[in-house]
Short mmCIF file of C-alpha atoms in Angstrom, two decimals:
data_model
loop_
_atom_site.label_atom_id
_atom_site.label_comp_id
_atom_site.label_asym_id
_atom_site.label_seq_id
_atom_site.Cartn_x
_atom_site.Cartn_y
_atom_site.Cartn_z
CA MET A 91 -0.12 -0.05 0.23
CA LYS A 92 2.75 2.49 0.71
CA HIS A 93 4.48 1.80 -2.85
CA LEU A 94 1.30 2.82 -4.43
CA TRP A 95 0.61 5.90 -2.47
CA LEU A 96 4.11 7.14 -3.55
CA ALA A 97 3.73 6.21 -6.76
CA LEU A 98 0.35 8.20 -7.19
CA LEU A 99 2.18 11.11 -5.20
CA GLY A 100 5.29 10.77 -7.56
CA THR A 101 2.88 11.31 -10.78
CA ALA A 102 0.89 13.98 -9.01
CA LEU A 103 4.13 16.00 -8.73
CA LEU A 104 4.80 15.71 -12.28
CA GLY A 105 1.54 17.47 -12.81
CA ALA A 106 -0.12 14.08 -14.11
CA GLU A 107 -3.49 12.12 -13.01
CA PRO A 108 -3.19 9.43 -10.29
CA ASP A 109 -2.14 5.59 -11.13
CA TRP A 110 -6.13 5.28 -11.37
CA ASN A 111 -5.96 1.79 -12.28
CA ALA A 112 -3.87 1.29 -9.02
CA VAL A 113 -6.37 3.49 -6.95
CA GLU A 114 -9.29 1.48 -8.37
CA THR A 115 -7.92 -2.12 -7.78
CA ARG A 116 -7.04 -1.08 -4.65
CA ALA A 117 -10.69 0.52 -3.71
CA VAL A 118 -12.45 -2.50 -5.02
CA GLU A 119 -10.12 -5.03 -2.62
CA PHE A 120 -11.18 -2.45 0.44
CA LEU A 121 -15.00 -2.67 -0.61
CA GLN A 122 -14.88 -6.45 -0.90
CA LYS A 123 -13.40 -6.27 2.55
CA TYR A 124 -16.08 -3.71 3.99
CA ILE A 125 -18.86 -5.80 2.84
CA ARG A 126 -17.61 -8.97 4.69
CA ILE A 127 -17.88 -6.73 8.15
CA ARG A 128 -21.68 -7.67 9.05
CA SER A 129 -22.44 -4.21 10.34
CA ILE A 130 -26.34 -5.00 10.67
CA ASN A 131 -28.73 -2.63 12.00
CA PRO A 132 -30.22 -3.75 14.59
CA PRO A 133 -27.77 -3.95 16.49
CA ALA A 134 -25.60 -1.67 14.68
CA ASP A 135 -22.10 -2.44 16.00
CA THR A 136 -20.02 -0.74 14.01
CA ARG A 137 -16.92 -1.02 15.88
CA GLU A 138 -15.28 -3.35 13.19
CA ALA A 139 -16.35 -1.11 10.29
CA ALA A 140 -15.12 1.94 12.08
CA ALA A 141 -11.71 0.26 12.79
CA LEU A 142 -11.38 -1.10 9.19
CA PHE A 143 -11.73 2.91 7.92
CA ARG A 144 -9.49 4.28 10.68
CA ALA A 145 -6.61 1.86 10.05
CA GLU A 146 -6.86 2.99 6.42
CA LEU A 147 -7.00 6.32 7.00
CA GLU A 148 -3.86 6.63 9.66
CA LYS A 149 -1.63 4.56 7.41
CA ASN A 150 -1.96 7.30 4.90
CA GLY A 151 -0.88 9.89 7.28
CA LEU A 152 -4.70 11.35 8.23
CA ALA A 153 -5.63 11.33 11.77
CA PRO A 154 -9.33 10.14 12.43
CA LYS A 155 -11.54 10.70 15.55
CA VAL A 156 -13.74 7.73 16.43
CA TYR A 157 -16.95 8.42 19.07
CA GLN A 158 -18.65 5.19 20.40
CA THR A 159 -21.91 6.34 21.27
CA THR A 160 -23.50 3.24 22.93
CA PRO A 161 -22.32 0.57 24.95
CA GLU A 162 -23.47 -1.87 22.23
CA GLY A 163 -20.84 -0.53 20.07
CA LYS A 164 -22.32 2.18 17.77
CA THR A 165 -19.57 4.02 16.47
CA ASN A 166 -19.27 7.19 14.61
CA LEU A 167 -15.89 7.89 12.62
CA ILE A 168 -14.76 11.52 11.33
CA VAL A 169 -11.46 12.76 9.62
CA ARG A 170 -10.61 16.00 8.56
CA LEU A 171 -8.57 16.82 5.40
CA PRO A 172 -7.37 20.91 5.88
CA GLY A 173 -7.95 23.06 3.34
CA ARG A 174 -6.50 26.68 2.21
CA ASP A 175 -8.91 28.96 3.61
CA ARG A 176 -9.93 27.72 7.08
CA THR A 177 -12.48 30.46 7.40
CA LYS A 178 -14.91 28.56 4.79
CA LYS A 179 -16.94 25.99 6.37
CA PRO A 180 -15.97 22.69 5.29
CA LEU A 181 -17.54 20.33 2.66
CA LEU A 182 -19.04 17.46 4.38
CA LEU A 183 -18.74 13.98 3.13
CA LEU A 184 -21.46 11.93 4.66
CA ASN A 185 -21.88 8.11 4.51
CA HIS A 186 -22.92 5.28 7.40
CA PHE A 187 -21.45 2.14 8.47
CA ASP A 188 -24.89 0.09 9.13
CA VAL A 189 -26.79 -1.85 6.53
CA VAL A 190 -29.93 -3.60 6.84
CA PRO A 191 -30.81 -7.04 7.68
CA VAL A 192 -30.84 -9.80 4.73
CA ASP A 193 -32.99 -13.17 4.35
CA ALA A 194 -30.10 -14.92 3.08
CA LYS A 195 -31.91 -18.24 1.99
CA ALA A 196 -33.41 -15.54 -1.15
CA TRP A 197 -29.71 -14.72 -2.05
CA SER A 198 -28.18 -16.72 -5.09
CA VAL A 199 -24.52 -15.49 -2.89
CA ASP A 200 -23.36 -15.14 0.32
CA PRO A 201 -24.91 -11.46 1.08
CA PHE A 202 -21.63 -10.79 3.05
CA GLY A 203 -19.08 -12.63 0.94
CA GLY A 204 -18.26 -9.10 -0.83
CA ILE A 205 -17.72 -11.50 -4.18
CA ILE A 206 -17.44 -10.08 -7.80
CA LYS A 207 -19.54 -12.11 -10.29
CA ASP A 208 -20.94 -11.21 -13.49
CA GLY A 209 -19.05 -7.95 -13.43
CA PHE A 210 -20.89 -7.19 -10.02
CA ILE A 211 -19.79 -6.51 -6.30
CA TRP A 212 -22.40 -8.47 -4.62
CA GLY A 213 -23.31 -7.94 -0.99
CA ARG A 214 -25.56 -6.20 1.34
CA GLY A 215 -24.54 -2.71 1.36
CA ALA A 216 -22.70 -2.54 -1.71
CA MET A 217 -24.94 0.04 -2.86
CA ASP A 218 -26.29 1.18 0.36
CA MET A 219 -23.88 2.83 1.17
CA LYS A 220 -20.84 1.30 1.39
CA GLY A 221 -20.03 1.58 -2.21
CA THR A 222 -20.40 5.36 -2.14
CA GLY A 223 -18.59 5.25 1.49
CA THR A 224 -15.61 3.72 -0.18
CA ILE A 225 -15.42 6.34 -3.08
CA HIS A 226 -15.74 8.76 -0.30
CA LEU A 227 -12.71 7.31 1.71
CA PHE A 228 -10.60 7.13 -1.61
CA ALA A 229 -11.26 10.64 -2.52
CA MET A 230 -9.88 11.51 0.80
CA LEU A 231 -6.98 9.19 0.49
CA THR A 232 -5.83 10.31 -2.95
CA LEU A 233 -6.09 14.10 -2.45
CA GLN A 234 -4.00 13.02 0.81
CA GLN A 235 -1.35 11.40 -0.89
CA MET A 236 -1.15 13.49 -4.04
CA GLY A 237 -0.34 16.79 -1.74
CA ILE A 238 -3.58 18.42 -3.12
CA VAL A 239 -4.55 20.79 -0.30
CA PRO A 240 -8.41 21.79 -1.17
CA ALA A 241 -9.91 25.39 -1.27
CA ARG A 242 -11.60 24.55 2.16
CA ASP A 243 -11.57 21.76 4.71
CA ILE A 244 -13.10 18.55 3.70
CA VAL A 245 -14.35 16.39 6.25
CA MET A 246 -15.92 12.89 6.26
CA LEU A 247 -18.39 11.72 8.71
CA VAL A 248 -19.55 7.99 8.98
CA THR A 249 -22.27 7.12 11.16
CA PRO A 250 -23.61 3.83 12.66
CA ASP A 251 -27.49 3.84 12.29
CA GLU A 252 -28.54 5.71 9.58
CA GLU A 253 -30.95 2.79 9.01
CA THR A 254 -32.89 3.47 11.92
CA SER A 255 -33.08 7.46 11.82
CA GLY A 256 -29.54 8.47 13.36
CA PRO A 257 -30.39 8.92 17.18
CA ASP A 258 -26.85 7.85 17.96
CA GLY A 259 -25.23 9.10 14.67
CA VAL A 260 -25.51 12.11 12.81
CA GLU A 261 -27.86 13.31 15.61
CA ALA A 262 -25.57 12.77 18.51
CA MET A 263 -22.63 14.32 16.27
CA ILE A 264 -24.68 17.45 15.71
CA ARG A 265 -25.91 17.51 19.79
CA GLU A 266 -22.30 16.86 20.84
CA HIS A 267 -19.63 17.39 18.50
CA TRP A 268 -21.08 19.98 15.98
CA PRO A 269 -18.19 22.31 15.49
CA GLU A 270 -16.12 19.14 14.22
CA ILE A 271 -18.99 18.64 11.66
CA GLU A 272 -20.47 21.92 10.95
CA ALA A 273 -20.61 22.49 7.24
CA GLU A 274 -21.75 24.36 4.34
CA TYR A 275 -22.20 21.64 2.24
CA VAL A 276 -23.17 18.05 2.10
CA LEU A 277 -22.51 15.14 -0.16
CA ASP A 278 -24.39 12.01 1.06
CA GLU A 279 -26.18 9.28 -0.99
CA GLY A 280 -29.38 9.46 -3.21
CA GLY A 281 -28.95 10.56 -6.62
CA PHE A 282 -27.21 8.62 -9.18
CA GLY A 283 -27.14 8.04 -12.99
CA SER A 284 -29.40 5.89 -14.90
CA ARG A 285 -30.52 5.11 -18.67
CA ASP A 286 -33.84 4.05 -17.93
CA LEU A 287 -35.00 4.87 -14.40
CA PHE A 288 -35.43 8.47 -14.85
CA SER A 289 -36.29 9.01 -18.52
CA PRO A 290 -36.75 6.15 -21.21
CA GLY A 291 -33.45 6.12 -23.48
CA LYS A 292 -31.70 8.75 -21.83
CA LEU A 293 -28.50 8.79 -19.71
CA VAL A 294 -29.87 11.25 -17.07
CA PHE A 295 -27.97 11.86 -13.49
CA GLY A 296 -30.21 12.91 -10.77
CA VAL A 297 -28.59 14.65 -8.20
CA ALA A 298 -30.78 14.48 -5.03
CA VAL A 299 -31.79 17.98 -3.55
CA GLY A 300 -34.10 16.85 -0.99
CA GLU A 301 -36.33 13.90 0.34
CA LYS A 302 -39.59 12.86 1.33
CA GLN A 303 -40.72 13.45 4.59
CA VAL A 304 -41.29 9.93 6.71
CA LEU A 305 -44.25 9.56 8.98
CA TRP A 306 -44.96 6.16 10.06
CA LEU A 307 -48.34 5.54 11.75
CA ARG A 308 -49.84 2.51 13.66
CA MET A 309 -53.91 1.82 13.50
CA ARG A 310 -55.55 -0.50 15.85
CA ALA A 311 -58.94 -1.93 15.69
CA LYS A 312 -61.11 -3.18 18.37
CA GLY A 313 -63.67 -5.69 18.26
CA ILE A 314 -65.18 -8.35 20.01
CA ALA A 315 -63.67 -11.77 20.73
CA ALA A 316 -65.59 -15.08 19.26
CA HIS A 317 -65.52 -18.59 17.99
CA GLY A 318 -64.31 -18.62 14.44
CA SER A 319 -67.27 -21.01 13.55
CA GLN A 320 -69.64 -17.94 13.76
CA PRO A 321 -68.82 -14.76 11.93
CA ILE A 322 -69.51 -11.71 13.43
CA ALA A 323 -69.59 -8.10 12.53
CA GLU A 324 -67.71 -7.03 15.30
CA ASN A 325 -64.49 -8.90 13.72
CA ALA A 326 -61.50 -6.73 14.83
CA ASN A 327 -59.96 -8.21 11.63
CA MET A 328 -62.36 -7.24 9.36
CA ILE A 329 -62.90 -3.69 10.92
CA LEU A 330 -58.84 -3.08 10.28
CA LEU A 331 -59.35 -4.05 6.89
CA ASP A 332 -61.81 -1.90 5.96
CA ALA A 333 -59.77 0.94 7.50
CA ILE A 334 -57.03 0.27 5.86
CA GLY A 335 -58.68 0.19 2.49
CA LYS A 336 -60.22 3.97 3.26
CA ALA A 337 -56.77 5.00 4.37
CA LEU A 338 -55.07 3.84 1.29
CA ALA A 339 -57.48 5.67 -0.60
CA LEU A 340 -55.30 8.81 -1.05
CA PRO A 341 -57.47 11.68 -3.22
CA GLU A 342 -56.04 12.50 -6.35
CA GLY A 343 -54.00 15.69 -7.29
CA GLY A 344 -52.79 18.12 -4.95
CA ARG A 345 -49.15 19.65 -3.87
CA THR A 346 -46.37 19.17 -6.55
CA ASN A 347 -42.87 19.68 -5.84
CA GLU A 348 -40.06 22.28 -7.32
CA ALA A 349 -37.79 19.88 -7.16
CA VAL A 350 -39.61 17.30 -9.54
CA GLU A 351 -40.85 20.03 -11.51
CA ALA A 352 -37.47 21.31 -12.48
CA MET A 353 -36.74 17.44 -13.34
CA ARG A 354 -39.36 17.47 -15.57
CA ARG A 355 -38.22 20.79 -17.34
CA ASN A 356 -34.94 19.41 -17.82
CA LEU A 357 -36.13 15.97 -19.12
CA ARG A 358 -38.54 18.02 -21.32
CA GLY A 359 -41.60 16.14 -19.73
CA ALA A 360 -40.24 12.53 -20.76
CA ILE A 361 -40.19 11.05 -17.02
CA ALA A 362 -40.17 7.12 -17.11
CA GLN A 363 -42.92 5.30 -15.38
CA ASN A 364 -41.93 3.21 -12.60
CA LYS A 365 -42.31 2.92 -8.68
CA PHE A 366 -39.44 4.99 -8.26
CA THR A 367 -40.58 8.10 -10.56
CA SER A 368 -44.52 7.54 -9.19
CA ALA A 369 -43.10 7.84 -5.46
CA ILE A 370 -41.32 11.07 -6.17
CA GLN A 371 -44.03 12.96 -7.56
CA LYS A 372 -47.17 12.31 -4.93
CA ASN A 373 -47.52 11.27 -1.28
CA THR A 374 -47.66 7.21 -0.45
CA ILE A 375 -48.72 4.87 1.54
CA SER A 376 -47.41 1.39 2.15
CA LEU A 377 -48.79 -1.16 4.34
CA THR A 378 -46.06 -2.89 6.05
CA THR A 379 -47.38 -5.15 8.90
CA LEU A 380 -50.35 -6.77 10.12
CA THR A 381 -50.79 -8.56 13.54
CA ALA A 382 -53.62 -10.18 15.08
CA GLY A 383 -54.75 -13.41 16.17
CA VAL A 384 -54.65 -15.00 19.85
CA GLY A 385 -52.38 -17.79 21.31
CA SER A 386 -48.59 -18.72 20.41
CA PRO A 387 -48.91 -20.24 17.81
CA VAL A 388 -52.39 -18.49 16.57
CA LYS A 389 -55.33 -20.41 17.21
CA VAL A 390 -57.12 -20.37 13.73
CA ASN A 391 -60.59 -21.05 15.41
CA VAL A 392 -60.19 -17.79 17.51
CA ILE A 393 -61.49 -14.19 16.21
CA PRO A 394 -59.23 -11.54 17.96
CA SER A 395 -60.68 -8.77 19.83
CA SER A 396 -57.95 -6.40 18.35
CA SER A 397 -55.97 -6.33 15.39
CA GLU A 398 -53.51 -3.65 14.28
CA ALA A 399 -51.33 -2.41 11.47
CA THR A 400 -48.25 -0.26 10.44
CA LEU A 401 -48.36 2.55 7.38
CA ASP A 402 -45.09 3.53 6.26
CA CYS A 403 -46.54 7.06 4.75
CA ARG A 404 -43.86 9.50 2.58
CA LEU A 405 -44.98 12.96 2.14
CA LEU A 406 -43.68 15.61 -0.44
CA PRO A 407 -41.95 18.38 1.03
CA GLY A 408 -44.15 20.94 2.39
CA VAL A 409 -47.20 19.03 3.30
CA ASN A 410 -48.37 19.13 6.72
CA ALA A 411 -48.41 16.25 8.47
CA GLU A 412 -51.13 17.11 10.98
CA GLU A 413 -53.59 17.83 7.99
CA PHE A 414 -52.49 14.60 6.36
CA VAL A 415 -53.39 12.39 9.68
CA SER A 416 -56.29 14.09 9.85
CA GLU A 417 -57.72 13.52 6.64
CA MET A 418 -57.02 9.91 6.87
CA LYS A 419 -58.91 10.07 10.02
CA ALA A 420 -61.84 11.50 8.44
CA ARG A 421 -61.87 8.91 5.67
CA VAL A 422 -61.73 5.94 8.05
CA ASN A 423 -64.09 7.67 9.95
CA ASP A 424 -64.54 4.85 12.99
CA PRO A 425 -64.71 5.15 16.36
CA ARG A 426 -63.43 1.42 16.57
CA VAL A 427 -60.13 2.25 15.02
CA THR A 428 -57.15 4.62 16.41
CA ILE A 429 -54.60 6.08 14.31
CA GLU A 430 -51.16 7.03 16.32
CA ARG A 431 -47.75 8.35 15.26
CA ILE A 432 -44.96 6.19 15.49
CA VAL A 433 -42.12 8.31 14.06
CA ASP A 434 -42.81 12.08 13.21
CA PRO A 435 -41.27 13.77 10.26
CA ASN A 436 -38.98 16.26 9.90
CA ASP A 437 -39.54 18.72 6.92
CA PRO A 438 -36.38 21.05 6.20
CA GLY A 439 -37.51 21.64 2.40
CA ILE A 440 -35.14 20.92 -0.25
CA SER A 441 -31.64 22.46 -0.65
CA ARG A 442 -30.94 25.03 -2.99
CA MET A 443 -31.08 23.74 -6.65
CA GLU A 444 -28.36 26.13 -8.01
CA SER A 445 -24.97 26.32 -6.09
CA PRO A 446 -21.15 26.22 -6.65
CA LEU A 447 -21.27 22.78 -5.53
CA PHE A 448 -24.31 21.75 -7.89
CA SER A 449 -22.32 23.36 -10.85
CA ALA A 450 -18.97 21.14 -10.11
CA LEU A 451 -21.18 17.94 -9.67
CA ARG A 452 -22.37 19.03 -13.01
CA THR A 453 -19.02 19.77 -14.75
CA ALA A 454 -17.59 16.48 -12.88
CA ILE A 455 -20.27 14.05 -14.33
CA LEU A 456 -20.19 15.88 -18.06
CA LYS A 457 -16.45 15.31 -18.28
CA TYR A 458 -16.77 11.49 -17.97
CA HIS A 459 -20.53 11.56 -19.28
CA PRO A 460 -20.80 14.27 -21.97
CA GLU A 461 -24.32 13.06 -23.04
CA ALA A 462 -25.74 13.00 -19.68
CA VAL A 463 -28.77 15.23 -18.46
CA VAL A 464 -27.93 16.65 -14.63
CA THR A 465 -30.89 17.58 -13.15
CA PRO A 466 -32.18 18.07 -9.63
CA ILE A 467 -34.27 15.02 -8.16
CA LEU A 468 -36.37 14.52 -4.99
CA ILE A 469 -35.64 11.01 -3.55
CA PRO A 470 -38.76 8.77 -2.19
CA PHE A 471 -36.46 7.38 0.73
CA GLY A 472 -34.77 9.00 3.71
CA THR A 473 -31.29 9.91 4.42
CA ASP A 474 -29.04 11.49 7.30
CA SER A 475 -28.96 14.97 5.33
CA VAL A 476 -32.54 15.65 6.45
CA LYS A 477 -30.79 16.38 10.03
CA LEU A 478 -28.22 18.72 8.38
CA ARG A 479 -30.82 20.57 6.03
CA LYS A 480 -32.39 21.36 9.44
CA LYS A 481 -29.36 23.08 10.37
CA GLY A 482 -29.17 24.98 7.35
CA VAL A 483 -26.62 23.01 5.37
CA THR A 484 -27.31 22.81 1.73
CA ALA A 485 -26.91 18.76 0.98
CA TYR A 486 -27.11 16.74 -2.00
CA GLY A 487 -27.02 13.15 -2.93
CA PHE A 488 -24.67 11.86 -5.22
CA THR A 489 -23.66 8.31 -5.82
CA PRO A 490 -21.44 8.57 -9.25
CA MET A 491 -22.72 5.75 -10.99
CA VAL A 492 -24.77 4.60 -13.79
CA LEU A 493 -26.92 1.91 -12.67
CA ASP A 494 -29.87 0.45 -14.31
CA ALA A 495 -33.64 0.30 -12.65
CA ALA A 496 -33.02 -3.44 -11.95
CA THR A 497 -29.98 -2.71 -9.88
CA VAL A 498 -31.68 0.24 -8.22
CA ALA A 499 -34.24 -1.89 -6.94
CA THR A 500 -31.76 -4.46 -5.10
CA MET A 501 -31.04 -1.59 -2.45
CA HIS A 502 -32.97 -3.16 0.84
CA SER A 503 -33.76 -6.15 -1.24
CA ASP A 504 -32.42 -9.39 -2.28
CA GLU A 505 -28.84 -9.49 -4.31
CA GLU A 506 -28.09 -6.01 -3.84
CA ARG A 507 -24.95 -5.49 -6.14
CA ILE A 508 -23.05 -2.73 -8.12
CA PRO A 509 -21.24 -2.63 -11.14
CA VAL A 510 -17.61 -2.89 -10.78
CA ALA A 511 -17.06 -0.64 -13.97
CA GLU A 512 -19.11 1.92 -12.57
CA PHE A 513 -17.71 1.73 -9.28
CA ARG A 514 -14.16 2.05 -10.95
CA LYS A 515 -15.60 5.06 -13.12
CA GLY A 516 -17.45 6.76 -9.86
CA ILE A 517 -13.95 7.00 -7.85
CA ARG A 518 -12.73 9.30 -10.89
CA ILE A 519 -15.86 11.24 -11.07
CA PHE A 520 -16.17 12.17 -7.49
CA HIS A 521 -12.05 12.56 -7.11
#
């Protein structure tokens, strides 16, 4: 490793590009090793992942700090590359160690094997977001070893619990270590390039300027317990199913979003039709759990007196959550059914769609993909960036890879993977 970085530094002094093949090969090997660490959330014990990053940074002359925020091992890592103008707030590279659980039986490969097959790196976290985190890391390492002093400080923060909304990760760092991470700009996950997801047959790089609000609800229905041989109207399950149907019946039309409208203008109206683009254009509700029954194992011949469900609601920026829930209760209109919040949304709005950083992203993308359309987008899922937008930071989601819709769909699903060639090219774009 030492000889590799000495070679990189030598080419930098000659005014040449780094030895990208060597950098990319090393980054692929690092990502494979990173995927093999089972930093599953829960429990989000990220000590081993933090140690991997810390060792790589320290042996290349950088001085990371590690903050363990819980006895169970939730661990944050922060590192700073000093810039020329220390009066400017830094650029923050934000990524997370933790990954969601897997159903290993549904995978054709070991989900924690980090194997390369059919031109892809496979494994939980390859896309969300160990691949992007590795790109962040190698941008820091390459700048450091080439002796490049950026215009402002560059800080990287890696958190342990993004997949559970960040109470011991980004929230703890904001609360206890804000001076170390206070930034003008943030680059996080979210946007990426695609030839089919955003617009049919057109290469589009979406840069996420905002995300939908997360509102989780629990519905409970009360009925009367009875013998299953004698159907009754007060069956809590039937009451709940009827209520769910009414809750899901969202009214058509309503609020649009300026990021989506900017995307529509940039694509000249040609937005592809799929679950991703549908979700960013409206409020959505997904039924995620149903729980009912008496006994363990549950008795088939007993009608339970209560039943419950959870709803994952995602609201467009600017939508009032109180009004949304009130309207849902009015549609359900049943005193036997209660609706309560599990998680309240954050709504910081969207980041500005034009800035020096957005222009820099556009320039870097077009250098390697001159035919691309670069546009602001909204994303349907949540990231740690929402907490920083609440603090007034301009945050963009940007994964510098071209991914087809089928690959994007593996995030949080089975067979998660990213193309090796796009990962390697992404290192150059991000640098």
